[in-house]
């Protein structure tokens, strides 16, 4: 997922992700599954303690935090939600859900309640009952995130006094804080890796209990000078490593593009494992930590072919050359395991390639998943800045005809991701879906 940032904390820009596919026909009826059409989920979904939660948009354009039973999809509760200071290019914020014991968790989200100089209220609720546990006034924030057993919250993001606070999910007690703005990119029970959003962005590792800095790694060390996060970024973990992607951003004043590309660092000490500067991540594709697919860009801005990289080594494991890329009007298409690369042409015949050999393959009987809407409209949110989009849904297509195919199967795992065997996704109308097919825990395209 590309998540641009803006001033006053960093710089402002917006970006929109583009298209893809899968040929999964796996029978899903044998696995526990559910669908909930009561909600219109517009954010990512998060789960813990047997509860899944998301930010939903109501018909009147207001937001609410919705909590569902992970086992059956039954709606447990819903409360009003809002955003205060989040930037449109970042998408609608998802609630943070943090486990607090066996089959217990706390959902933390921003509520519209305003008081004097505060624009909203951070409210923590019991994940299963919705009972309020604690509150914290908020001026401006990008939204709460889970960081190991705690809640990480960037606050006062629109002010020079911006900081990140780490809170106890059960009580709201302040554990520790640090100045500036940061986003959680990875965490476990002992440490959290933060992307520090600044003019010289870096990844920093902190001990969760004490807030002690363990190591820091400037992103320029991997991708070169001139990093600008306004173009967006995405991270994903693979084993003991964190793989990051920074997108290019063209400065409107200088007309020059910032440094960009993929890189991998060791979670233990921040050492750079490998780097792939001057490549752009394509959409759809797997998480940078799972199955990154990229296109090289030369210094004149010309795009090359497509390559799938090994997230552990950064090596090319499959590619097609620039000369094989068809003209225009296509949307990328990938099958279940991303062993092929297809170019979907809506309502007409497309093309497909074997990534391992680089050879074109017959497109007949090739089906795949592509974004359901190629020209998405911004959400009609009440009281929010224009330009927020929902998480994109994918639909099943026949590559030979370019037409949508009715499908009862789940989207591919590289798109949905999986946590504790559960795969979660939204359809094009915002309904929430889940499937427990015991897929190994892994990030999806959106983290």
CSV table of C-alpha atoms in Angstrom, one decimal:
chain,number,residue,atom,x,y,z
A,1,UNK,CA,0.0,0.0,0.0
A,2,UNK,CA,1.3,3.5,-0.8
A,3,UNK,CA,0.7,5.9,2.0
A,4,UNK,CA,1.8,9.5,1.2
A,5,UNK,CA,2.3,12.0,3.9
A,6,UNK,CA,1.9,15.8,4.2
A,7,UNK,CA,3.1,18.9,5.9
A,8,UNK,CA,3.4,20.4,8.4
A,9,UNK,CA,4.9,17.1,9.6
A,10,UNK,CA,6.4,16.0,6.3
A,11,UNK,CA,5.2,16.8,2.7
A,12,UNK,CA,1.8,16.5,1.0
A,13,UNK,CA,0.9,14.3,-1.9
A,14,UNK,CA,-1.7,11.7,-2.9
A,15,UNK,CA,-1.4,8.4,-4.8
A,16,UNK,CA,-3.7,5.7,-6.1
A,17,UNK,CA,-2.8,2.0,-6.5
A,18,UNK,CA,-3.6,0.1,-9.7
A,19,UNK,CA,-4.8,-3.3,-10.8
A,20,UNK,CA,-4.4,-7.2,-10.7
A,21,UNK,CA,-5.5,-10.9,-10.9
A,22,UNK,CA,-5.5,-14.6,-9.7
A,23,UNK,CA,-6.5,-17.9,-11.1
A,24,UNK,CA,-7.6,-19.5,-7.8
A,25,UNK,CA,-10.5,-21.9,-8.2
A,26,UNK,CA,-9.9,-23.6,-4.8
A,27,UNK,CA,-13.0,-24.9,-3.2
A,28,UNK,CA,-13.7,-22.8,-0.1
A,29,UNK,CA,-17.0,-24.3,1.0
A,30,UNK,CA,-15.2,-26.9,3.1
A,31,UNK,CA,-13.6,-24.3,5.3
A,32,UNK,CA,-15.3,-22.1,7.9
A,33,UNK,CA,-16.4,-18.9,6.1
A,34,UNK,CA,-18.8,-16.0,6.6
A,35,UNK,CA,-20.0,-12.8,5.0
A,36,UNK,CA,-21.4,-9.7,6.7
A,37,UNK,CA,-23.3,-7.2,4.5
A,38,UNK,CA,-24.4,-5.0,7.4
A,39,UNK,CA,-21.2,-3.0,7.2
A,40,UNK,CA,-19.5,-0.9,4.5
A,41,UNK,CA,-15.9,-1.4,5.5
A,42,UNK,CA,-13.7,1.3,4.0
A,43,UNK,CA,-10.5,0.7,6.0
A,44,UNK,CA,-8.2,-2.3,6.4
A,45,UNK,CA,-9.5,-5.0,8.8
A,46,UNK,CA,-7.6,-6.0,12.0
A,47,UNK,CA,-8.2,-8.8,14.4
A,48,UNK,CA,-7.2,-10.2,17.8
A,49,UNK,CA,-8.9,-12.1,20.6
A,50,UNK,CA,-11.5,-13.6,18.4
A,51,UNK,CA,-12.8,-10.2,17.1
A,52,UNK,CA,-12.3,-8.5,13.8
A,53,UNK,CA,-12.7,-4.7,13.5
A,54,UNK,CA,-12.8,-2.1,10.7
A,55,UNK,CA,-13.9,1.4,10.1
A,56,UNK,CA,-17.2,1.4,8.3
A,57,UNK,CA,-19.0,4.3,6.4
A,58,UNK,CA,-22.7,4.8,7.0
A,59,UNK,CA,-25.1,5.9,4.3
A,60,UNK,CA,-25.0,9.5,5.6
A,61,UNK,CA,-21.2,9.7,5.1
A,62,UNK,CA,-20.3,9.4,8.8
A,63,UNK,CA,-17.9,6.8,10.1
A,64,UNK,CA,-18.2,4.1,12.7
A,65,UNK,CA,-16.0,1.5,14.3
A,66,UNK,CA,-17.5,-1.9,13.8
A,67,UNK,CA,-16.6,-5.1,15.7
A,68,UNK,CA,-17.5,-8.5,14.5
A,69,UNK,CA,-17.1,-12.0,15.9
A,70,UNK,CA,-14.2,-13.6,14.0
A,71,UNK,CA,-15.8,-17.1,14.2
A,72,UNK,CA,-19.1,-16.3,12.6
A,73,UNK,CA,-19.1,-12.6,11.4
A,74,UNK,CA,-21.9,-11.6,13.7
A,75,UNK,CA,-21.8,-7.8,14.4
A,76,UNK,CA,-21.0,-7.3,18.1
A,77,UNK,CA,-21.2,-3.6,18.3
A,78,UNK,CA,-20.6,-0.3,16.5
A,79,UNK,CA,-19.7,3.2,17.7
A,80,UNK,CA,-19.2,6.5,15.9
A,81,UNK,CA,-15.7,7.1,14.5
A,82,UNK,CA,-13.8,10.0,12.9
A,83,UNK,CA,-10.5,11.2,11.6
A,84,UNK,CA,-8.7,14.3,12.9
A,85,UNK,CA,-5.6,15.3,11.0
A,86,UNK,CA,-5.2,12.2,8.9
A,87,UNK,CA,-4.1,12.8,5.4
A,88,UNK,CA,-6.3,11.7,2.4
A,89,UNK,CA,-3.4,9.8,0.7
A,90,UNK,CA,-3.1,7.6,3.7
A,91,UNK,CA,-6.6,6.1,3.3
A,92,UNK,CA,-9.2,5.7,6.1
A,93,UNK,CA,-7.6,4.7,9.4
A,94,UNK,CA,-8.3,1.3,10.8
A,95,UNK,CA,-9.0,0.8,14.5
A,96,UNK,CA,-6.1,-0.7,16.6
A,97,UNK,CA,-7.0,-3.9,18.3
A,98,UNK,CA,-4.6,-5.3,21.0
A,99,UNK,CA,-4.9,-8.6,22.8
A,100,UNK,CA,-5.0,-8.3,26.6
A,101,UNK,CA,-5.4,-11.9,27.6
A,102,UNK,CA,-6.8,-15.2,26.5
A,103,UNK,CA,-9.7,-14.5,24.1
A,104,UNK,CA,-9.6,-10.8,25.3
A,105,UNK,CA,-8.7,-7.7,23.4
A,106,UNK,CA,-9.2,-3.9,23.4
A,107,UNK,CA,-10.3,-1.9,20.3
A,108,UNK,CA,-8.9,1.6,20.2
A,109,UNK,CA,-10.3,4.2,17.7
A,110,UNK,CA,-11.0,7.9,17.3
A,111,UNK,CA,-14.4,9.1,18.4
A,112,UNK,CA,-16.0,12.4,17.2
A,113,UNK,CA,-16.4,13.7,20.7
A,114,UNK,CA,-14.9,17.2,20.9
A,115,UNK,CA,-13.9,19.2,24.0
A,116,UNK,CA,-12.6,22.7,24.1
A,117,UNK,CA,-9.2,22.7,22.3
A,118,UNK,CA,-9.5,19.0,21.4
A,119,UNK,CA,-10.8,17.9,18.0
A,120,UNK,CA,-11.7,14.3,18.9
A,121,UNK,CA,-11.4,11.6,21.6
A,122,UNK,CA,-9.4,8.4,21.5
A,123,UNK,CA,-11.6,5.7,23.1
A,124,UNK,CA,-10.6,2.2,24.1
A,125,UNK,CA,-13.4,-0.4,24.3
A,126,UNK,CA,-13.6,-4.0,25.2
A,127,UNK,CA,-13.4,-5.8,21.9
A,128,UNK,CA,-16.3,-8.2,22.5
A,129,UNK,CA,-18.7,-6.0,24.5
A,130,UNK,CA,-17.9,-2.5,23.3
A,131,UNK,CA,-17.8,-1.4,26.9
A,132,UNK,CA,-15.7,1.8,27.3
A,133,UNK,CA,-12.4,1.4,29.2
A,134,UNK,CA,-10.6,4.7,28.9
A,135,UNK,CA,-10.4,7.9,26.9
A,136,UNK,CA,-7.7,10.4,25.7
A,137,UNK,CA,-8.3,13.8,24.1
A,138,UNK,CA,-6.7,14.3,20.7
A,139,UNK,CA,-5.9,17.4,18.7
A,140,UNK,CA,-4.6,15.7,15.5
A,141,UNK,CA,-3.4,12.2,14.7
A,142,UNK,CA,-2.8,9.8,11.9
A,143,UNK,CA,-4.5,7.1,14.0
A,144,UNK,CA,-3.7,4.5,16.6
A,145,UNK,CA,-1.7,1.4,15.8
A,146,UNK,CA,-1.0,-1.8,17.7
A,147,UNK,CA,2.7,-2.1,18.7
A,148,UNK,CA,3.2,-5.4,20.4
A,149,UNK,CA,1.2,-5.5,23.6
A,150,UNK,CA,0.7,-1.7,23.5
A,151,UNK,CA,-1.0,1.1,21.5
A,152,UNK,CA,1.2,3.5,19.6
A,153,UNK,CA,-0.4,6.9,18.8
A,154,UNK,CA,1.1,9.8,16.9
A,155,UNK,CA,-0.5,12.8,18.3
A,156,UNK,CA,-0.5,16.6,17.7
A,157,UNK,CA,0.6,15.7,14.1
A,158,UNK,CA,-0.5,19.1,12.8
A,159,UNK,CA,1.5,21.0,15.4
A,160,UNK,CA,5.2,21.6,16.0
A,161,UNK,CA,4.9,19.6,19.2
A,162,UNK,CA,4.1,16.4,17.4
A,163,UNK,CA,5.0,13.2,19.3
A,164,UNK,CA,4.4,9.5,19.5
A,165,UNK,CA,3.0,8.1,22.7
A,166,UNK,CA,2.9,4.4,23.8
A,167,UNK,CA,-0.1,3.5,25.9
A,168,UNK,CA,-1.2,0.6,28.0
A,169,UNK,CA,-4.3,-0.8,26.2
A,170,UNK,CA,-6.0,-1.8,29.4
A,171,UNK,CA,-5.7,1.5,31.2
A,172,UNK,CA,-4.5,4.2,28.7
A,173,UNK,CA,-1.5,4.8,31.0
A,174,UNK,CA,1.4,6.5,29.2
A,175,UNK,CA,4.3,4.1,29.0
A,176,UNK,CA,6.8,6.3,27.1
A,177,UNK,CA,6.9,8.8,24.3
A,178,UNK,CA,9.3,10.3,21.7
A,179,UNK,CA,9.2,13.6,19.8
A,180,UNK,CA,8.2,13.8,16.1
A,181,UNK,CA,6.0,11.6,14.0
A,182,UNK,CA,6.5,7.9,13.4
A,183,UNK,CA,4.5,4.9,12.0
A,184,UNK,CA,4.7,1.3,13.3
A,185,UNK,CA,6.1,-1.0,10.6
A,186,UNK,CA,6.7,-4.1,12.7
A,187,UNK,CA,6.5,-5.2,16.3
A,188,UNK,CA,6.5,-8.2,18.6
A,189,UNK,CA,6.3,-8.6,22.4
A,190,UNK,CA,9.7,-7.0,23.0
A,191,UNK,CA,10.4,-4.5,20.3
A,192,UNK,CA,8.9,-2.1,17.8
A,193,UNK,CA,10.3,-0.9,14.5
A,194,UNK,CA,9.2,2.7,13.7
A,195,UNK,CA,9.5,4.6,10.5
A,196,UNK,CA,10.5,8.1,11.6
A,197,UNK,CA,8.7,10.6,9.3
A,198,UNK,CA,11.1,13.4,8.8
A,199,UNK,CA,13.2,15.1,6.2
A,200,UNK,CA,15.8,12.4,6.8
A,201,UNK,CA,13.6,9.4,7.4
A,202,UNK,CA,14.9,6.3,9.1
A,203,UNK,CA,13.9,3.0,10.7
A,204,UNK,CA,14.4,2.9,14.4
A,205,UNK,CA,14.1,0.0,16.8
A,206,UNK,CA,12.9,0.6,20.4
A,207,UNK,CA,12.6,-1.7,23.4
A,208,UNK,CA,8.8,-1.7,24.0
A,209,UNK,CA,8.9,-1.9,27.8
A,210,UNK,CA,11.3,1.0,28.3
A,211,UNK,CA,11.4,3.0,25.1
A,212,UNK,CA,15.1,2.6,24.9
A,213,UNK,CA,16.5,3.1,21.4
A,214,UNK,CA,18.2,-0.1,20.2
A,215,UNK,CA,19.3,0.9,16.7
A,216,UNK,CA,18.5,3.3,13.8
A,217,UNK,CA,19.1,3.0,10.1
A,218,UNK,CA,18.7,6.0,7.7
A,219,UNK,CA,16.8,4.9,4.6
A,220,UNK,CA,19.3,7.0,2.5
A,221,UNK,CA,21.9,4.4,3.5
A,222,UNK,CA,20.0,1.9,1.3
A,223,UNK,CA,18.5,4.0,-1.4
A,224,UNK,CA,20.8,7.0,-1.7
A,225,UNK,CA,20.3,10.7,-0.8
A,226,UNK,CA,17.2,12.6,-1.6
A,227,UNK,CA,14.4,10.5,0.0
A,228,UNK,CA,11.0,12.1,0.1
A,229,UNK,CA,8.2,10.1,1.7
A,230,UNK,CA,5.5,12.2,-0.1
A,231,UNK,CA,5.3,9.5,-2.8
A,232,UNK,CA,4.3,6.8,-0.3
A,233,UNK,CA,5.8,3.8,1.2
A,234,UNK,CA,5.1,0.2,2.3
A,235,UNK,CA,6.7,-2.4,4.5
A,236,UNK,CA,6.5,-6.1,5.2
A,237,UNK,CA,8.4,-8.6,7.2
A,238,UNK,CA,9.9,-11.9,6.0
A,239,UNK,CA,11.5,-14.1,8.7
A,240,UNK,CA,14.1,-12.1,10.5
A,241,UNK,CA,14.0,-9.2,8.1
A,242,UNK,CA,12.0,-6.1,7.3
A,243,UNK,CA,11.5,-5.2,3.6
A,244,UNK,CA,10.7,-1.7,2.8
A,245,UNK,CA,9.6,0.2,-0.3
A,246,UNK,CA,9.7,4.0,-0.9
A,247,UNK,CA,7.9,5.3,-3.9
A,248,UNK,CA,9.3,8.2,-6.1
A,249,UNK,CA,8.0,11.7,-5.7
A,250,UNK,CA,8.5,14.5,-8.2
A,251,UNK,CA,9.1,17.8,-6.6
A,252,UNK,CA,6.7,20.3,-8.4
A,253,UNK,CA,9.3,23.1,-8.0
A,254,UNK,CA,12.4,21.3,-9.2
A,255,UNK,CA,10.7,18.7,-11.4
A,256,UNK,CA,13.2,16.2,-10.0
A,257,UNK,CA,12.3,12.8,-8.7
A,258,UNK,CA,13.3,11.7,-5.2
A,259,UNK,CA,15.3,8.5,-4.5
A,260,UNK,CA,13.1,5.4,-4.5
A,261,UNK,CA,13.3,1.6,-4.4
A,262,UNK,CA,13.2,-1.5,-2.2
A,263,UNK,CA,15.5,-2.6,0.6
A,264,UNK,CA,15.8,-5.1,3.3
A,265,UNK,CA,17.2,-4.7,6.8
A,266,UNK,CA,17.8,-7.1,9.7
A,267,UNK,CA,15.2,-6.7,12.5
A,268,UNK,CA,17.8,-7.6,15.1
A,269,UNK,CA,20.3,-4.9,14.4
A,270,UNK,CA,19.2,-2.8,11.3
A,271,UNK,CA,21.9,-4.1,9.0
A,272,UNK,CA,21.1,-3.6,5.4
A,273,UNK,CA,20.7,-7.0,3.7
A,274,UNK,CA,20.1,-6.0,0.1
A,275,UNK,CA,18.9,-3.0,-1.8
A,276,UNK,CA,17.1,-2.4,-5.2
A,277,UNK,CA,17.2,1.3,-5.9
A,278,UNK,CA,15.3,2.9,-8.8
A,279,UNK,CA,12.5,0.3,-9.0
A,280,UNK,CA,8.8,0.9,-8.5
A,281,UNK,CA,6.4,-1.5,-6.8
A,282,UNK,CA,3.5,-2.6,-9.1
A,283,UNK,CA,-0.1,-3.1,-8.1
A,284,UNK,CA,-1.5,-5.5,-7.4
A,285,UNK,CA,1.3,-7.6,-5.9
A,286,UNK,CA,2.2,-9.3,-2.7
A,287,UNK,CA,3.6,-7.4,0.3
A,288,UNK,CA,7.2,-6.2,0.0
A,289,UNK,CA,8.0,-8.9,2.6
A,290,UNK,CA,6.3,-11.7,0.7
A,291,UNK,CA,6.4,-11.4,-3.1
A,292,UNK,CA,7.5,-8.0,-4.3
A,293,UNK,CA,7.0,-7.3,-8.1
A,294,UNK,CA,8.8,-4.3,-9.5
A,295,UNK,CA,9.6,-2.3,-12.6
A,296,UNK,CA,13.0,-0.7,-13.1
A,297,UNK,CA,13.0,3.0,-14.0
A,298,UNK,CA,16.0,4.6,-15.7
A,299,UNK,CA,17.3,8.1,-15.1
A,300,UNK,CA,15.2,9.4,-17.9
A,301,UNK,CA,12.0,8.1,-16.3
A,302,UNK,CA,11.5,5.2,-18.8
A,303,UNK,CA,10.1,2.0,-17.5
A,304,UNK,CA,11.6,-1.4,-18.0
A,305,UNK,CA,10.0,-4.8,-17.9
A,306,UNK,CA,8.6,-6.6,-14.8
A,307,UNK,CA,10.5,-8.6,-12.2
A,308,UNK,CA,9.5,-10.7,-9.2
A,309,UNK,CA,12.0,-10.5,-6.4
A,310,UNK,CA,12.9,-13.0,-3.7
A,311,UNK,CA,12.1,-11.0,-0.5
A,312,UNK,CA,14.9,-12.8,1.4
A,313,UNK,CA,17.7,-12.0,-1.0
A,314,UNK,CA,16.5,-9.3,-3.4
A,315,UNK,CA,17.4,-11.5,-6.3
A,316,UNK,CA,15.2,-11.7,-9.5
A,317,UNK,CA,13.3,-15.0,-9.5
A,318,UNK,CA,11.2,-14.2,-12.6
A,319,UNK,CA,10.9,-11.5,-15.2
A,320,UNK,CA,9.7,-10.4,-18.6
A,321,UNK,CA,11.5,-7.8,-20.7
A,322,UNK,CA,10.3,-4.4,-21.6
A,323,UNK,CA,9.9,-5.4,-25.3
A,324,UNK,CA,7.2,-8.0,-24.2
A,325,UNK,CA,5.1,-5.4,-22.4
A,326,UNK,CA,2.0,-4.7,-24.5
A,327,UNK,CA,0.9,-1.2,-25.5
A,328,UNK,CA,-1.5,0.6,-23.2
A,329,UNK,CA,-4.9,0.1,-21.6
A,330,UNK,CA,-4.0,-3.0,-19.6
A,331,UNK,CA,-4.2,-3.8,-15.9
A,332,UNK,CA,-1.8,-6.2,-14.2
A,333,UNK,CA,-3.0,-9.7,-13.5
A,334,UNK,CA,-1.4,-12.3,-11.2
A,335,UNK,CA,-2.5,-15.9,-10.4
A,336,UNK,CA,-2.6,-17.5,-6.9
A,337,UNK,CA,1.1,-18.1,-6.5
A,338,UNK,CA,2.1,-15.3,-8.8
A,339,UNK,CA,4.0,-17.7,-11.1
A,340,UNK,CA,2.5,-15.9,-14.1
A,341,UNK,CA,2.0,-12.3,-15.0
A,342,UNK,CA,-1.0,-11.3,-17.1
A,343,UNK,CA,-2.1,-8.1,-18.8
A,344,UNK,CA,-5.9,-7.8,-18.5
A,345,UNK,CA,-7.7,-5.9,-21.3
A,346,UNK,CA,-11.3,-5.1,-20.2
A,347,UNK,CA,-13.8,-6.7,-22.6
A,348,UNK,CA,-11.2,-8.0,-25.0
A,349,UNK,CA,-8.4,-10.6,-25.1
A,350,UNK,CA,-5.4,-10.0,-22.9
A,351,UNK,CA,-2.0,-11.6,-22.7
A,352,UNK,CA,-0.1,-13.7,-20.1
A,353,UNK,CA,3.5,-14.7,-19.4
A,354,UNK,CA,5.3,-17.3,-17.4
A,355,UNK,CA,7.4,-15.4,-15.0
A,356,UNK,CA,10.0,-18.2,-14.5
A,357,UNK,CA,10.8,-18.5,-18.2
A,358,UNK,CA,9.7,-15.1,-19.5
A,359,UNK,CA,7.7,-16.8,-22.3
A,360,UNK,CA,4.2,-15.9,-23.4
A,361,UNK,CA,1.6,-18.5,-22.5
A,362,UNK,CA,-1.9,-19.2,-24.1
A,363,UNK,CA,-4.4,-16.9,-22.4
A,364,UNK,CA,-7.3,-19.2,-23.0
A,365,UNK,CA,-8.7,-20.5,-19.7
A,366,UNK,CA,-6.6,-18.1,-17.8
A,367,UNK,CA,-8.7,-16.4,-15.0
A,368,UNK,CA,-7.6,-13.9,-12.5
A,369,UNK,CA,-8.4,-11.2,-10.0
A,370,UNK,CA,-8.3,-7.5,-10.9
A,371,UNK,CA,-9.5,-4.5,-9.1
A,372,UNK,CA,-13.3,-4.3,-9.5
A,373,UNK,CA,-13.2,-0.6,-10.2
A,374,UNK,CA,-10.6,1.0,-12.4
A,375,UNK,CA,-11.7,4.6,-11.8
A,376,UNK,CA,-12.6,4.7,-8.1
A,377,UNK,CA,-14.5,7.7,-6.7
A,378,UNK,CA,-13.4,9.3,-3.5
A,379,UNK,CA,-15.6,8.5,-0.5
A,380,UNK,CA,-18.4,11.0,0.3
A,381,UNK,CA,-17.3,11.4,3.9
A,382,UNK,CA,-19.0,14.0,6.0
A,383,UNK,CA,-16.7,16.5,7.7
A,384,UNK,CA,-13.5,15.2,6.2
A,385,UNK,CA,-11.1,16.5,3.6
A,386,UNK,CA,-11.9,15.2,0.1
A,387,UNK,CA,-9.7,12.5,-1.4
A,388,UNK,CA,-10.1,9.5,0.9
A,389,UNK,CA,-10.6,6.2,-0.9
A,390,UNK,CA,-11.7,2.8,0.5
A,391,UNK,CA,-9.4,-0.2,0.4
A,392,UNK,CA,-9.7,-1.6,-3.2
A,393,UNK,CA,-11.7,-4.8,-3.8
A,394,UNK,CA,-10.8,-7.4,-6.4
A,395,UNK,CA,-13.0,-9.3,-8.7
A,396,UNK,CA,-12.5,-12.5,-10.8
A,397,UNK,CA,-11.9,-12.0,-14.6
A,398,UNK,CA,-11.5,-14.2,-17.6
A,399,UNK,CA,-8.2,-13.0,-19.3
A,400,UNK,CA,-9.2,-14.4,-22.6
A,401,UNK,CA,-12.3,-12.2,-22.9
A,402,UNK,CA,-11.5,-9.5,-20.3
A,403,UNK,CA,-14.9,-10.0,-18.7
A,404,UNK,CA,-15.8,-10.4,-15.1
A,405,UNK,CA,-16.6,-14.0,-14.0
A,406,UNK,CA,-19.0,-14.8,-11.1
A,407,UNK,CA,-16.8,-16.5,-8.5
A,408,UNK,CA,-17.5,-18.0,-5.1
A,409,UNK,CA,-13.8,-18.5,-4.3
A,410,UNK,CA,-11.8,-16.2,-2.1
A,411,UNK,CA,-9.3,-13.7,-3.5
A,412,UNK,CA,-5.7,-15.0,-3.5
A,413,UNK,CA,-3.7,-15.1,-0.2
A,414,UNK,CA,-1.1,-12.7,-1.5
A,415,UNK,CA,-3.9,-10.1,-1.7
A,416,UNK,CA,-5.8,-10.9,1.5
A,417,UNK,CA,-2.9,-12.0,3.7
A,418,UNK,CA,-3.6,-14.3,6.6
A,419,UNK,CA,-3.5,-14.2,10.4
A,420,UNK,CA,-3.8,-17.4,12.5
A,421,UNK,CA,-5.4,-19.2,9.5
A,422,UNK,CA,-8.0,-16.5,8.8
A,423,UNK,CA,-8.1,-14.5,5.6
A,424,UNK,CA,-10.2,-11.3,5.6
A,425,UNK,CA,-11.3,-9.0,2.8
A,426,UNK,CA,-14.0,-6.6,1.7
A,427,UNK,CA,-16.0,-6.8,-1.6
A,428,UNK,CA,-16.7,-3.9,-3.9
A,429,UNK,CA,-19.8,-2.9,-1.8
A,430,UNK,CA,-17.8,-2.9,1.4
A,431,UNK,CA,-19.2,-6.1,2.8
A,432,UNK,CA,-16.8,-8.0,5.1
A,433,UNK,CA,-15.8,-11.6,4.3
A,434,UNK,CA,-13.6,-14.2,6.1
A,435,UNK,CA,-12.3,-17.6,5.4
A,436,UNK,CA,-10.4,-19.9,7.7
A,437,UNK,CA,-8.4,-22.2,5.4
A,438,UNK,CA,-5.3,-22.5,7.7
A,439,UNK,CA,-3.2,-20.4,5.4
A,440,UNK,CA,0.1,-19.6,7.0
A,441,UNK,CA,0.3,-16.2,8.7
A,442,UNK,CA,1.6,-13.6,6.2
A,443,UNK,CA,0.9,-10.0,5.2
A,444,UNK,CA,-1.4,-9.2,2.3
A,445,UNK,CA,-1.1,-6.4,-0.3
A,446,UNK,CA,-2.3,-3.8,2.2
A,447,UNK,CA,-0.2,-5.1,5.1
